[in-house]
Structure formats: C-alpha cells, structure tokens
Short mmCIF file of C-alpha atoms in Angstrom, two decimals:
data_model
loop_
_atom_site.label_atom_id
_atom_site.label_comp_id
_atom_site.label_asym_id
_atom_site.label_seq_id
_atom_site.Cartn_x
_atom_site.Cartn_y
_atom_site.Cartn_z
CA UNK A 1 133.70 -153.17 114.40
CA UNK A 2 134.89 -149.56 114.20
CA UNK A 3 132.69 -148.96 111.13
CA UNK A 4 129.66 -150.55 112.82
CA UNK A 5 130.29 -148.43 115.93
CA UNK A 6 130.47 -145.28 113.79
CA UNK A 7 127.11 -146.18 112.19
CA UNK A 8 125.51 -146.77 115.60
CA UNK A 9 126.82 -143.45 116.94
CA UNK A 10 126.07 -141.68 113.67
CA UNK A 11 122.47 -142.87 114.01
CA UNK A 12 122.28 -141.30 117.47
CA UNK A 13 122.01 -137.86 115.85
CA UNK A 14 118.77 -138.99 114.18
CA UNK A 15 117.34 -140.43 117.42
CA UNK A 16 118.26 -137.32 119.42
CA UNK A 17 116.79 -135.11 116.69
CA UNK A 18 113.44 -136.87 117.14
CA UNK A 19 113.54 -136.96 120.95
CA UNK A 20 114.36 -133.28 121.54
CA UNK A 21 110.93 -132.34 120.18
CA UNK A 22 109.32 -133.68 123.39
CA UNK A 23 112.07 -134.01 126.00
CA UNK A 24 114.77 -131.76 127.52
CA UNK A 25 118.43 -132.70 126.86
CA UNK A 26 119.50 -133.98 130.28
CA UNK A 27 116.36 -136.13 130.54
CA UNK A 28 117.23 -137.67 127.15
CA UNK A 29 120.79 -138.40 128.31
CA UNK A 30 119.57 -139.97 131.57
CA UNK A 31 116.99 -142.13 129.80
CA UNK A 32 119.66 -143.11 127.29
CA UNK A 33 122.08 -144.51 129.86
CA UNK A 34 119.33 -145.79 132.21
CA UNK A 35 117.52 -147.88 129.58
CA UNK A 36 120.89 -149.00 128.17
CA UNK A 37 121.86 -150.26 131.63
CA UNK A 38 118.62 -152.28 131.90
CA UNK A 39 119.16 -153.75 128.41
CA UNK A 40 122.81 -154.63 129.04
CA UNK A 41 122.19 -156.31 132.39
CA UNK A 42 119.34 -158.27 130.79
CA UNK A 43 121.66 -159.45 128.00
CA UNK A 44 124.37 -160.27 130.54
CA UNK A 45 122.06 -162.35 132.74
CA UNK A 46 120.79 -164.30 129.71
CA UNK A 47 124.44 -165.02 128.81
CA UNK A 48 125.06 -166.29 132.34
CA UNK A 49 127.18 -163.30 133.35
CA UNK A 50 126.86 -161.82 136.82
CA UNK A 51 127.64 -158.35 138.24
CA UNK A 52 131.05 -158.07 139.90
CA UNK A 53 131.09 -157.90 143.71
CA UNK A 54 134.37 -156.01 144.08
CA UNK A 55 134.07 -152.38 145.22
CA UNK A 56 137.29 -151.65 143.32
CA UNK A 57 135.69 -152.76 140.05
CA UNK A 58 132.59 -150.62 140.70
CA UNK A 59 134.84 -147.66 141.52
CA UNK A 60 136.49 -148.20 138.12
CA UNK A 61 133.04 -148.30 136.49
CA UNK A 62 132.20 -145.00 138.18
CA UNK A 63 135.43 -143.42 136.95
CA UNK A 64 134.73 -144.64 133.43
CA UNK A 65 131.13 -143.45 133.58
CA UNK A 66 132.20 -139.98 134.71
CA UNK A 67 134.88 -139.64 132.00
CA UNK A 68 132.97 -141.30 129.17
CA UNK A 69 129.38 -140.17 129.78
CA UNK A 70 128.63 -137.72 132.59
CA UNK A 71 131.31 -135.06 132.00
CA UNK A 72 131.25 -135.05 128.17
CA UNK A 73 127.44 -135.37 127.90
CA UNK A 74 126.83 -132.44 130.26
CA UNK A 75 129.47 -130.27 128.56
CA UNK A 76 128.19 -131.10 125.07
CA UNK A 77 124.53 -130.57 125.98
CA UNK A 78 125.31 -127.18 127.51
CA UNK A 79 127.75 -126.23 124.73
CA UNK A 80 125.24 -126.98 121.96
CA UNK A 81 122.76 -124.56 123.52
CA UNK A 82 125.28 -121.78 122.84
CA UNK A 83 126.99 -122.64 119.53
CA UNK A 84 126.03 -124.13 116.16
CA UNK A 85 125.89 -127.92 115.91
CA UNK A 86 128.31 -127.86 112.96
CA UNK A 87 130.98 -126.15 115.04
CA UNK A 88 130.30 -128.54 117.93
CA UNK A 89 130.73 -131.52 115.56
CA UNK A 90 134.07 -130.23 114.32
CA UNK A 91 135.33 -129.59 117.85
CA UNK A 92 134.18 -133.10 118.86
CA UNK A 93 136.05 -134.59 115.90
CA UNK A 94 139.27 -133.32 117.49
CA UNK A 95 139.01 -136.21 120.00
CA UNK A 96 141.69 -138.37 118.27
CA UNK A 97 144.15 -135.46 118.45
CA UNK A 98 143.84 -135.32 122.23
CA UNK A 99 143.79 -139.12 122.43
CA UNK A 100 147.15 -139.38 120.64
CA UNK A 101 148.60 -136.89 123.15
CA UNK A 102 147.04 -138.47 126.27
CA UNK A 103 147.78 -142.05 125.18
CA UNK A 104 151.41 -141.23 124.41
CA UNK A 105 151.73 -139.77 127.93
CA UNK A 106 150.21 -142.72 129.82
CA UNK A 107 150.39 -145.81 127.58
CA UNK A 108 153.87 -147.05 126.60
CA UNK A 109 152.48 -149.16 123.72
CA UNK A 110 150.61 -146.20 122.15
CA UNK A 111 153.38 -143.67 121.69
CA UNK A 112 152.77 -140.88 119.19
CA UNK A 113 154.67 -141.19 115.91
CA UNK A 114 155.03 -138.60 113.14
CA UNK A 115 152.83 -140.77 110.88
CA UNK A 116 150.09 -140.99 113.55
CA UNK A 117 150.13 -137.23 114.09
CA UNK A 118 149.97 -136.53 110.34
CA UNK A 119 147.13 -139.06 110.01
CA UNK A 120 145.07 -137.44 112.78
CA UNK A 121 145.56 -133.96 111.31
CA UNK A 122 144.63 -135.11 107.78
CA UNK A 123 141.56 -136.92 109.13
CA UNK A 124 140.49 -133.84 111.09
CA UNK A 125 140.87 -131.68 107.96
CA UNK A 126 138.66 -134.21 106.17
CA UNK A 127 135.93 -133.72 108.80
CA UNK A 128 136.17 -129.93 108.40
CA UNK A 129 135.97 -130.24 104.60
CA UNK A 130 132.98 -132.59 104.79
CA UNK A 131 130.96 -130.69 107.40
CA UNK A 132 132.06 -127.22 106.35
CA UNK A 133 133.60 -124.62 108.63
CA UNK A 134 130.82 -122.62 110.28
CA UNK A 135 131.10 -118.86 110.41
CA UNK A 136 132.52 -117.87 113.78
CA UNK A 137 131.03 -114.56 114.88
CA UNK A 138 130.66 -112.58 118.07
CA UNK A 139 127.50 -114.43 119.08
CA UNK A 140 129.37 -117.68 119.66
CA UNK A 141 130.42 -118.24 123.24
CA UNK A 142 134.08 -118.95 123.92
CA UNK A 143 133.07 -120.81 127.09
CA UNK A 144 130.75 -123.06 125.06
CA UNK A 145 133.54 -123.90 122.62
CA UNK A 146 135.87 -124.64 125.54
CA UNK A 147 133.13 -126.88 127.01
CA UNK A 148 133.01 -129.00 123.83
CA UNK A 149 136.82 -129.20 123.81
CA UNK A 150 136.75 -130.24 127.48
CA UNK A 151 134.33 -133.01 126.50
CA UNK A 152 136.74 -134.29 123.84
CA UNK A 153 139.60 -134.26 126.36
CA UNK A 154 137.39 -136.24 128.76
CA UNK A 155 136.71 -138.80 125.98
CA UNK A 156 140.47 -139.07 125.41
CA UNK A 157 141.13 -139.78 129.09
CA UNK A 158 138.22 -142.26 129.10
CA UNK A 159 139.85 -144.23 126.30
CA UNK A 160 143.11 -144.41 128.23
CA UNK A 161 141.40 -145.10 131.58
CA UNK A 162 139.32 -147.90 130.04
CA UNK A 163 142.42 -149.93 129.19
CA UNK A 164 142.48 -151.09 132.84
CA UNK A 165 139.47 -153.35 132.26
CA UNK A 166 141.56 -155.61 130.01
CA UNK A 167 143.93 -156.30 132.93
CA UNK A 168 140.90 -156.95 135.16
CA UNK A 169 139.74 -159.61 132.64
CA UNK A 170 136.17 -158.29 132.78
CA UNK A 171 133.80 -159.25 129.97
CA UNK A 172 133.11 -156.22 127.71
CA UNK A 173 129.36 -156.73 128.26
CA UNK A 174 129.82 -156.31 132.02
CA UNK A 175 132.13 -153.32 131.55
CA UNK A 176 129.59 -151.62 129.30
CA UNK A 177 126.74 -152.38 131.73
CA UNK A 178 128.72 -151.22 134.75
CA UNK A 179 129.76 -147.87 133.33
CA UNK A 180 126.30 -146.91 132.01
CA UNK A 181 124.78 -147.95 135.35
CA UNK A 182 127.21 -145.68 137.21
CA UNK A 183 126.46 -142.89 134.71
CA UNK A 184 122.71 -143.27 135.20
CA UNK A 185 123.04 -143.08 138.99
CA UNK A 186 125.03 -139.84 138.70
CA UNK A 187 122.91 -138.23 135.95
CA UNK A 188 119.44 -139.05 137.34
CA UNK A 189 119.52 -136.54 140.24
CA UNK A 190 121.10 -133.88 137.98
CA UNK A 191 118.33 -134.29 135.38
CA UNK A 192 115.67 -134.25 138.12
CA UNK A 193 117.01 -130.96 139.50
CA UNK A 194 117.59 -129.25 136.13
CA UNK A 195 114.73 -130.63 134.01
CA UNK A 196 112.22 -131.62 136.69
CA UNK A 197 110.25 -134.89 136.97
CA UNK A 198 109.41 -136.74 133.75
CA UNK A 199 105.77 -136.97 132.68
CA UNK A 200 105.84 -140.43 131.10
CA UNK A 201 102.60 -139.86 129.18
CA UNK A 202 103.76 -136.59 127.58
CA UNK A 203 106.22 -137.90 124.92
CA UNK A 204 104.75 -139.43 121.75
CA UNK A 205 105.30 -143.05 120.71
CA UNK A 206 107.67 -141.74 118.03
CA UNK A 207 109.75 -140.09 120.75
CA UNK A 208 109.78 -143.21 122.91
CA UNK A 209 110.82 -145.24 119.86
CA UNK A 210 113.72 -142.84 119.33
CA UNK A 211 114.72 -143.10 123.01
CA UNK A 212 114.71 -146.91 122.86
CA UNK A 213 116.77 -146.84 119.64
CA UNK A 214 119.19 -144.37 121.21
CA UNK A 215 119.52 -146.45 124.37
CA UNK A 216 119.64 -149.98 122.93
CA UNK A 217 121.42 -149.49 119.60
CA UNK A 218 123.47 -146.29 119.98
CA UNK A 219 124.41 -146.96 123.62
CA UNK A 220 124.04 -150.58 124.79
CA UNK A 221 125.22 -152.36 121.61
CA UNK A 222 127.63 -149.52 120.81
CA UNK A 223 129.39 -149.72 124.18
CA UNK A 224 129.89 -153.48 123.94
CA UNK A 225 131.69 -152.81 120.64
CA UNK A 226 133.51 -149.85 122.24
CA UNK A 227 135.07 -152.01 124.95
CA UNK A 228 135.84 -154.88 122.57
CA UNK A 229 137.75 -152.48 120.28
CA UNK A 230 139.46 -150.82 123.25
CA UNK A 231 140.62 -154.22 124.51
CA UNK A 232 141.97 -155.38 121.14
CA UNK A 233 143.08 -152.21 119.34
CA UNK A 234 143.84 -149.60 122.01
CA UNK A 235 142.59 -146.12 122.87
CA UNK A 236 144.02 -144.25 119.88
CA UNK A 237 142.51 -146.60 117.29
CA UNK A 238 139.19 -146.74 119.17
CA UNK A 239 138.63 -142.99 119.25
CA UNK A 240 139.24 -142.68 115.52
CA UNK A 241 135.52 -143.46 115.47
CA UNK A 242 134.87 -139.74 116.03
CA UNK A 243 136.31 -139.13 112.54
CA UNK A 244 133.99 -141.79 111.09
CA UNK A 245 130.79 -140.69 112.88
CA UNK A 246 130.26 -137.64 110.61
CA UNK A 247 130.71 -139.91 107.57
CA UNK A 248 128.09 -142.33 108.92
CA UNK A 249 125.71 -139.48 109.81
CA UNK A 250 125.95 -137.99 106.30
CA UNK A 251 125.54 -141.38 104.57
CA UNK A 252 122.56 -142.28 106.78
CA UNK A 253 121.01 -138.89 106.01
CA UNK A 254 121.46 -139.57 102.32
CA UNK A 255 119.95 -143.06 102.53
CA UNK A 256 116.99 -142.42 104.84
CA UNK A 257 116.34 -138.66 104.88
CA UNK A 258 116.81 -137.94 101.16
CA UNK A 259 119.70 -135.58 101.86
CA UNK A 260 121.99 -135.00 98.88
CA UNK A 261 125.63 -136.09 98.73
CA UNK A 262 127.90 -133.44 97.23
CA UNK A 263 131.42 -133.64 95.82
CA UNK A 264 132.84 -131.99 98.94
CA UNK A 265 131.51 -134.89 101.05
CA UNK A 266 133.47 -137.41 98.97
CA UNK A 267 136.63 -135.26 99.22
CA UNK A 268 136.22 -135.15 103.00
CA UNK A 269 135.67 -138.91 103.18
CA UNK A 270 138.78 -139.52 101.07
CA UNK A 271 140.88 -137.35 103.40
CA UNK A 272 139.48 -139.20 106.43
CA UNK A 273 140.31 -142.56 104.81
CA UNK A 274 143.85 -141.32 104.07
CA UNK A 275 144.25 -140.14 107.66
CA UNK A 276 142.97 -143.44 109.08
CA UNK A 277 145.37 -145.43 106.90
CA UNK A 278 148.28 -143.28 108.12
CA UNK A 279 147.33 -143.78 111.77
CA UNK A 280 146.95 -147.54 111.26
CA UNK A 281 150.31 -147.50 109.46
CA UNK A 282 150.23 -151.00 107.93
CA UNK A 283 149.71 -149.93 104.30
CA UNK A 284 152.41 -147.29 104.64
CA UNK A 285 154.89 -149.77 106.15
CA UNK A 286 154.19 -152.31 103.38
CA UNK A 287 154.69 -149.63 100.74
CA UNK A 288 157.99 -148.63 102.33
CA UNK A 289 159.15 -152.27 102.50
CA UNK A 290 158.14 -152.84 98.86
CA UNK A 291 160.23 -149.85 97.74
CA UNK A 292 163.18 -151.08 99.79
#
C-alpha cells in the first residue's frame, strides 16, 4: 500500500505540472480537495457509509484537514514561488525525520530507536543523491525554505494526530472524506480572495483532465490508503512515503515522459531502500538473531 501511495502522490507532480499552465496554485489546491471530497462521499454512499453526526468527529476532521492539507499546501505553494522545486523536494523529504521526533514525543508505541534514526538519515541522503543538491545562492529566500520545513513539520503532526481515528473506529473512507471536506471549506474562501473567481470555461480539457486525476487518484484514492496505512502501521511508517515519492516521480518520468534514468538515480534508490529496511527493522533483527 505504501508503494501504491507513493506512485499516486508521485503522479501528482505530473498532474500539477499540466494544471499550472491554466490555473493559479491555490485554485488548483482547492479544486483538488473539493472534487476529492465529492468523489469520496459518492464512494462512501455507494458502500452504504454515512457521514458522522458527532461535532467532536467533525472537529477532528477539521484539525486533520488543517494539519494535513491547508497549512502544508499553503506553505508549499508559497515556498515554491521563491525557491527551486528541487530544493523544495529535498526539504519535503525531511518529513520522516520530523515524524520520528514528533511520534517519539507523543506516541508510546513509536519511540525513536538508533536504528530508526540511522534509517531515516540514510533514506534522506538517498533522496539528496537521487534528486541532486541544488545550488543555494543569495537569491533563495530563507523564509521560503523555512515555509517548506514548516509544511513538513505540519505533515509530521498530522500523522500523529490522525492516529486518533483508529480509536474512534471510523472507516478510513469516511476519515478521508471528512478531512478533505474540511480542507475544502477552509481553502475555498482563501483561494477566492487570493486568486479570484474561477472562469470554468477558461481551462482546457487537458487541464480539467489533470485536475480530475489529481483529485480522484492522487487525493481521494491516495487518502483512503493513507488512513489505512496509518491505522495499521503507524505515523512513522506511513510518512516514509515522502522518501518513496521522488522514486515514483522519477520512474514515472522515465516510463511516460521519456526521461533518462542515470546511475545516480539507482544509487539514491538503493540508499532509500536501505534506509527503509533499517526503519522497518525486521530484516536487521532476523540477521542479528541468525548470527546469535
């Protein structure tokens, strides 16, 4: 599920790349979560699931939407107007580092171990090797870099905050629908103020196709997987997906956009795989037991 999620989120870079030709960033984000909410509630109703009536549950959806969508999306959108996308991708890939720290502070069953910390660092180095370290010069804004880092911290807290839905015994489909609905309600007025009203006829069919793909595949389906993984594997393991997203993006670019794969990409992927195995720990524990 983690690999499928990384492919869905890796594909979002392609969809966004198409959509930005016709639409401003905040409008894209609002359409993304708004259409995803419609799709998810449609799926839920077909499955016989109904929206929760508890105000406490909807307050939790709002908290999750703010931490997982509104805050990071706004910070990332603004940050990427100031700094190179490569640097933004590397900063975003630091999410598991913050998740290990935040989870160890708030979740007793996800304490940081030396092997986990080493695994996260090795995986992060793999992302840097694969993407390449952009030149950092005086034109790059420190505030923009801090904005991207703030987004990754928000993602880390979202992963920890989202664990509460398991105790609430809420279906992952409903959790996904609830949080994107709350996000859409918050983002819509912001997009209207910043970007202005949307002229529905202006975007091309190609752009609308990209928006639908972004909303249905990279958001609706992706968030159902997100909450299933969070429920079964925890926040730290879930947010390892940010190490896999660059791998998926590069492989998808190679398969569908005729982009070339170089040796450095395979080295980076190998380091990420090594880091993931260390964080998971099972192979390392078996090896240690075999030696004993």
